[in-house]
Short mmCIF file of C-alpha atoms in Angstrom, two decimals:
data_model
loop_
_atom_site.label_atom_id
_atom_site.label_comp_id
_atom_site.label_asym_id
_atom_site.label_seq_id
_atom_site.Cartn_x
_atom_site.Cartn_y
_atom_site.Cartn_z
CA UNK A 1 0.00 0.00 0.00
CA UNK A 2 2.83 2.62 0.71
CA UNK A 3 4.68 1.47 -2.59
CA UNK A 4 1.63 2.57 -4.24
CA UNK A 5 0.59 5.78 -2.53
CA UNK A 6 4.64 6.83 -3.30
CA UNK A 7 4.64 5.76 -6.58
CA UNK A 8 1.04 7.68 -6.93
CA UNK A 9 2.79 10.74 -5.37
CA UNK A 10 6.06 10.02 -7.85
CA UNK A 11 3.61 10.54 -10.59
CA UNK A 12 1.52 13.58 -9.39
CA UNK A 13 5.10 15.46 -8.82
CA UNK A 14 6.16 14.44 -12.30
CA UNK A 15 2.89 16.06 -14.06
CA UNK A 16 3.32 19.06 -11.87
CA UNK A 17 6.50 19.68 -12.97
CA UNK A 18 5.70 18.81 -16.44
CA UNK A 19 2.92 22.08 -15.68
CA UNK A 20 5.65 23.98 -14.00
CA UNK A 21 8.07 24.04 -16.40
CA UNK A 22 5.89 24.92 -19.26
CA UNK A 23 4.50 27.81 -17.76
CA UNK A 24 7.92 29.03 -17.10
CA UNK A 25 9.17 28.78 -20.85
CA UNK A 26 5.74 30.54 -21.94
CA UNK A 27 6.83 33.63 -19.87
CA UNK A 28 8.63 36.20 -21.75
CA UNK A 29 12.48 36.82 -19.51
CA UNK A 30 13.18 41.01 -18.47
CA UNK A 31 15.79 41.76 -20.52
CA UNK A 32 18.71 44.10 -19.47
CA UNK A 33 19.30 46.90 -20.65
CA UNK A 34 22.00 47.64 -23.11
CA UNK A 35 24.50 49.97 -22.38
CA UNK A 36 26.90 52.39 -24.02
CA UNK A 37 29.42 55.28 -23.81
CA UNK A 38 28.22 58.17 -26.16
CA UNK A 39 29.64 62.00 -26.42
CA UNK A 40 27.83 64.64 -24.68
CA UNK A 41 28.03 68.50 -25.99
CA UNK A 42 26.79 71.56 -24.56
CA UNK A 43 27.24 73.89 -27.86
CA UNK A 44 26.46 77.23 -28.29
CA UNK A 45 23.96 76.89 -30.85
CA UNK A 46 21.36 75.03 -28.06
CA UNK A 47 21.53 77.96 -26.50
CA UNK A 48 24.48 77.40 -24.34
CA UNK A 49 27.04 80.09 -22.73
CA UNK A 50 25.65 82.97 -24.51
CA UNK A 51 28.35 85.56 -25.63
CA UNK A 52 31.14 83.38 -24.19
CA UNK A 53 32.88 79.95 -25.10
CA UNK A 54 31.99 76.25 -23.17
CA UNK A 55 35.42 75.69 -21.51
CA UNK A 56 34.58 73.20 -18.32
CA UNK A 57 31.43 70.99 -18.14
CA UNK A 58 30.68 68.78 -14.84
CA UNK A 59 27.80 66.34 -15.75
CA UNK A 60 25.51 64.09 -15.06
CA UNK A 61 23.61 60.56 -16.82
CA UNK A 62 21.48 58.26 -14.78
CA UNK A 63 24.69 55.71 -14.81
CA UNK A 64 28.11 58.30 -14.42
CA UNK A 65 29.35 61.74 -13.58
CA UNK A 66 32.25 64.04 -13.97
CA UNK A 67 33.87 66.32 -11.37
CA UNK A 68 34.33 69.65 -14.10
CA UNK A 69 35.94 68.69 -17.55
CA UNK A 70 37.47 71.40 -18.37
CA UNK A 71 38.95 72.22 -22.31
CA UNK A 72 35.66 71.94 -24.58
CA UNK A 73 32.10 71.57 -25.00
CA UNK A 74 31.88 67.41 -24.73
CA UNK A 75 32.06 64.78 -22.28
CA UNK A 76 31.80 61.30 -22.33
CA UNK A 77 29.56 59.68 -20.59
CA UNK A 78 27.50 56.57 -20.21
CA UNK A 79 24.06 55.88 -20.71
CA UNK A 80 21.56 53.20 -20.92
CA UNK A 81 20.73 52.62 -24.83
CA UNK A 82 17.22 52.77 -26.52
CA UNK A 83 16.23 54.22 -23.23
CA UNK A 84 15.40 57.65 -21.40
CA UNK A 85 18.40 59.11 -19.60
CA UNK A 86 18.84 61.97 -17.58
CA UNK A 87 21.53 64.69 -18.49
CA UNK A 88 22.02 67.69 -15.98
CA UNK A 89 25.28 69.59 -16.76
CA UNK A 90 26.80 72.44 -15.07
CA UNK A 91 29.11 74.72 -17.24
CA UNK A 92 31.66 77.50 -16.76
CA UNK A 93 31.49 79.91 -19.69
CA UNK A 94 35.05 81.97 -20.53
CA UNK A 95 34.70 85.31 -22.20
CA UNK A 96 37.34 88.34 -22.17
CA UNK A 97 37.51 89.86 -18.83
CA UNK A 98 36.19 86.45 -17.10
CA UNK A 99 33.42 84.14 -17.13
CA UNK A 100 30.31 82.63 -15.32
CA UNK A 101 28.59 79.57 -14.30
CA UNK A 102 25.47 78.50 -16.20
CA UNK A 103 23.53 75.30 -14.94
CA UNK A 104 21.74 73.43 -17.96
CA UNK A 105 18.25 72.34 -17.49
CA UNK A 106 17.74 68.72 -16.95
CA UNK A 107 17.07 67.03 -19.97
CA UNK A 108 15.56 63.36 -20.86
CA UNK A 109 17.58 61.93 -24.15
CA UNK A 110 17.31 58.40 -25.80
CA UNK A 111 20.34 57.29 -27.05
CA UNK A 112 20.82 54.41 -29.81
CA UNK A 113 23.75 53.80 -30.38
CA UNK A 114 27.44 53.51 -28.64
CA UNK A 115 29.33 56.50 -30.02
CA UNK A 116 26.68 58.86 -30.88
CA UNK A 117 27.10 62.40 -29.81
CA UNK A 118 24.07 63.66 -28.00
CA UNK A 119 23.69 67.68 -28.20
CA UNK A 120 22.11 69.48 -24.94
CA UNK A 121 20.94 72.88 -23.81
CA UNK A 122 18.31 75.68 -23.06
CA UNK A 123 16.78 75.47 -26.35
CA UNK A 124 16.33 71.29 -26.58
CA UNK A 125 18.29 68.46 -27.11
CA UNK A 126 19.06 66.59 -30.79
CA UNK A 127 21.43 63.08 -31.79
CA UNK A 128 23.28 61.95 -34.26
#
């Protein structure tokens, strides 16, 4: 009688996971998301340092940051591809006799690619 009610129970367990496992492959998986390194400018024709020249940049993506990069308009930073990322950037703007902090509005970009230069400033945001 016990052989039987085990082999019974051998059985049930073997259906159930038979049920189990198919309802586990008809499930679609999350997938990760891709990511990539892609150039960041703040130029002047977003709207960026007006009257002056983009000489130090410390910014921020959802996934990196820089402490003030200081020589140009462009960073490089990382991002999560085919998805919205947050950009906030700082700059310091040089002009003759001095210069001035401006602080960039935050802006939501979708990269694509690895590589691609995103542009950013007052006036919008545009890709490559």
């Amino acid at each position: 009688m016990l052989k039987a009610r085990l082999k019974n129970l051998s059985v049930a367990l073997s259906v159930l996971g038979l049920a189990f496992s198919g309802t586990v492959a008809t499930q679609g998986t999350a997938q990760a998301a891709g990511y990539g390194w892609v150039y960041i400018s703040f130029p002047k024709w977003l709207g960026n340092c007006p009257n002056a020249t983009v000489t130090g940049i410390q910014a921020y993506t959802d996934y990196w940051n820089t402490n003030w990069d200081w020589g140009d308009d462009l960073v490089y930073g990382k991002v999560a591809l085919n998805q919205r990322n947050t950009i906030i950037g700082n700059l310091y703007c040089k002009r003759p006799g001095g210069g001035y902090y401006q602080a960039v509005a935050r802006y939501d970009v979708v990269p694509t690619r690895n590589g691609q230069t995103v542009w950013v400033g007052p006036t919008g945001w545009r890709r490559n």
